[in-house]
Amino acid sequence: MPRYEFRCRTCASTFEVDRPMAAASDPADCPAGHDDTVKLLTTVGLGGKARTAQPPAMAPAGGGGGCCGGGCCG
């Protein structure tokens, strides 16, 4: 479930709220009980482990086809 960050305008604290994306823009009350809060523009935090992408395999250096690399130019 996405996590959204809010800031209380009354006490200046920041807090996070887990909620479905359909409720992303709903108001959130400060944990201290204040209702004057604003949603901060942050990336969506999802639970789980991140996977790193592997870089694409590079072609071997040297000739290997085409006019300029295959020896057909002369």
Backbone as JSON, one array per atom type, in Angstrom:
{
  "sequence": "MPRYEFRCRTCASTFEVDRPMAAASDPADCPAGHDDTVKLLTTVGLGGKARTAQPPAMAPAGGGGGCCGGGCCG",
  "N": [[0.85, -1.18, 0.0], [0.59, 2.23, -0.82], [2.53, 4.88, 0.66], [2.09, 8.03, 2.01], [3.35, 11.31, 2.58], [2.77, 13.85, 4.93], [2.49, 17.24, 6.13], [2.05, 19.11, 9.04], [0.54, 22.19, 9.38], [0.13, 23.59, 11.67], [1.77, 22.63, 13.84], [4.11, 22.06, 12.54], [5.12, 19.5, 12.18], [6.06, 16.48, 10.46], [4.5, 13.65, 8.99], [3.62, 10.25, 8.14], [1.23, 8.5, 6.11], [-0.37, 5.51, 5.44], [-2.26, 4.47, 2.75], [-4.78, 3.57, 0.31], [-4.24, 4.2, -3.24], [-6.46, 5.4, -4.36], [-7.38, 7.03, -2.38], [-5.51, 8.98, -2.12], [-5.49, 11.83, -2.19], [-7.1, 12.55, -0.08], [-7.83, 14.38, 2.94], [-5.67, 14.45, 5.86], [-5.41, 13.98, 9.34], [-3.22, 15.46, 11.72], [-1.03, 13.61, 13.89], [-0.98, 14.83, 16.38], [-3.45, 15.86, 16.6], [-4.22, 18.05, 15.11], [-5.88, 19.63, 12.33], [-5.07, 21.03, 10.12], [-3.4, 20.3, 7.61], [-1.06, 19.47, 5.0], [-0.45, 17.68, 2.03], [2.67, 16.41, 1.13], [4.79, 16.66, -1.73], [6.11, 13.91, -2.69], [7.93, 10.94, -3.64], [6.18, 7.91, -4.24], [6.08, 5.57, -1.68], [6.6, 2.18, -1.51], [6.16, -0.96, 0.05], [8.53, -3.66, 0.45], [11.3, -5.27, -1.27], [13.79, -3.65, -3.18], [14.74, -4.14, -6.53], [17.67, -4.22, -8.44], [18.36, -3.24, -11.71], [20.02, -5.06, -14.24], [22.74, -4.04, -16.27], [22.5, -3.74, -19.86], [23.9, -6.26, -22.02], [26.99, -5.71, -23.61], [28.1, -5.39, -26.97], [30.85, -7.19, -28.37], [34.04, -5.6, -28.77], [35.56, -4.36, -31.8], [35.64, -5.54, -35.26], [32.66, -6.57, -36.99], [30.58, -6.73, -38.79], [28.45, -4.76, -40.94], [29.23, -1.93, -42.96], [31.4, -0.28, -42.15], [32.63, -1.7, -40.13], [33.06, -4.24, -41.0], [34.93, -4.66, -42.95], [34.38, -4.19, -45.62], [34.83, -1.82, -46.82], [37.04, -0.04, -48.78]],
  "CA": [[0.0, 0.0, 0.0], [1.41, 3.43, -0.89], [2.7, 5.7, 1.86], [2.11, 9.45, 1.66], [3.9, 12.16, 3.64], [2.01, 15.07, 5.19], [3.08, 18.21, 7.07], [1.07, 19.87, 9.8], [0.82, 23.63, 9.34], [0.01, 24.13, 13.02], [2.94, 22.32, 14.68], [5.24, 21.88, 11.62], [5.64, 18.13, 12.16], [5.74, 15.69, 9.27], [4.06, 12.29, 9.33], [3.27, 9.43, 6.98], [-0.05, 7.81, 6.16], [-0.54, 4.43, 4.48], [-3.63, 4.45, 2.26], [-4.85, 3.21, -1.1], [-4.03, 5.3, -4.17], [-7.74, 6.06, -4.6], [-7.58, 8.0, -1.3], [-4.26, 9.74, -2.0], [-5.69, 13.26, -1.95], [-7.96, 12.79, 1.08], [-7.13, 15.06, 4.04], [-5.17, 13.62, 6.95], [-5.21, 14.71, 10.6], [-1.93, 15.35, 12.39], [-1.08, 12.75, 15.07], [-1.2, 15.65, 17.57], [-4.85, 16.26, 16.62], [-4.5, 19.22, 14.28], [-6.47, 19.25, 11.05], [-4.55, 21.89, 9.07], [-2.26, 19.59, 7.07], [-0.87, 19.51, 3.56], [0.27, 16.52, 1.51], [3.94, 16.78, 0.52], [5.06, 16.03, -3.02], [7.2, 12.97, -2.56], [7.71, 9.72, -4.4], [5.34, 6.94, -3.55], [6.84, 4.52, -1.04], [5.95, 0.88, -1.47], [6.89, -1.95, 0.84], [9.19, -4.71, -0.32], [12.7, -5.07, -1.59], [14.05, -3.1, -4.5], [15.63, -4.92, -7.38], [18.46, -3.39, -9.33], [18.38, -3.75, -13.08], [21.34, -5.37, -14.78], [22.97, -3.29, -17.51], [22.43, -4.61, -21.04], [25.18, -6.81, -22.47], [27.62, -4.91, -24.66], [28.67, -6.15, -28.08], [32.31, -7.2, -28.28], [34.71, -4.56, -29.54], [36.21, -4.84, -33.02], [34.79, -5.68, -36.43], [31.52, -7.41, -36.73], [29.44, -6.48, -39.66], [28.27, -3.39, -41.38], [30.24, -1.49, -43.91], [32.6, 0.29, -41.55], [33.29, -2.62, -39.21], [33.19, -5.58, -41.56], [36.03, -4.77, -43.9], [33.96, -4.06, -47.0], [35.26, -0.51, -47.34], [38.42, -0.22, -49.12]],
  "C": [[0.9, 1.24, 0.0], [1.43, 4.2, 0.43], [2.86, 7.15, 1.41], [2.59, 10.26, 2.86], [3.09, 13.46, 3.71], [2.8, 15.96, 6.15], [1.95, 18.98, 7.72], [1.46, 21.34, 9.77], [0.77, 24.25, 10.72], [1.28, 23.89, 13.84], [4.19, 22.01, 13.87], [5.83, 20.47, 11.64], [5.27, 17.47, 10.84], [5.39, 14.28, 9.72], [3.65, 11.58, 8.06], [1.96, 8.72, 7.21], [-0.06, 6.75, 5.08], [-2.01, 4.41, 4.07], [-3.63, 4.05, 0.79], [-4.68, 4.43, -2.01], [-5.32, 6.07, -4.44], [-8.02, 7.14, -3.55], [-6.37, 8.91, -1.11], [-4.47, 11.2, -1.66], [-6.65, 13.57, -0.8], [-7.18, 13.52, 2.17], [-6.71, 14.08, 5.12], [-4.98, 14.48, 8.19], [-3.82, 14.43, 11.15], [-2.06, 14.41, 13.58], [-1.3, 13.52, 16.37], [-2.63, 16.19, 17.62], [-5.19, 17.48, 15.78], [-5.06, 18.78, 12.93], [-5.99, 20.11, 9.89], [-3.26, 21.27, 8.53], [-2.22, 19.72, 5.56], [-0.06, 18.28, 3.15], [1.53, 17.02, 0.81], [4.11, 16.04, -0.8], [6.31, 15.18, -2.89], [6.92, 11.78, -3.46], [6.89, 8.76, -3.56], [6.24, 5.87, -2.97], [6.04, 3.24, -0.99], [6.8, -0.06, -0.65], [7.54, -2.97, -0.06], [10.63, -4.36, -0.59], [12.84, -4.53, -3.0], [14.98, -4.03, -5.25], [16.39, -3.96, -8.27], [18.5, -4.03, -10.7], [19.81, -4.01, -13.51], [21.54, -4.56, -16.06], [22.91, -4.24, -18.7], [23.82, -5.08, -21.44], [25.71, -5.97, -23.62], [28.14, -5.84, -25.74], [30.18, -6.12, -27.96], [32.91, -6.13, -29.19], [35.34, -5.17, -30.79], [35.21, -4.92, -34.15], [33.6, -6.57, -36.12], [30.34, -7.07, -37.59], [29.29, -5.02, -39.98], [29.42, -2.96, -42.25], [31.52, -1.02, -43.23], [33.31, -0.69, -40.61], [33.56, -3.99, -39.81], [34.25, -5.7, -42.63], [35.59, -4.65, -45.35], [34.35, -2.74, -47.63], [36.7, -0.64, -47.77], [38.99, 0.81, -49.93]]
}
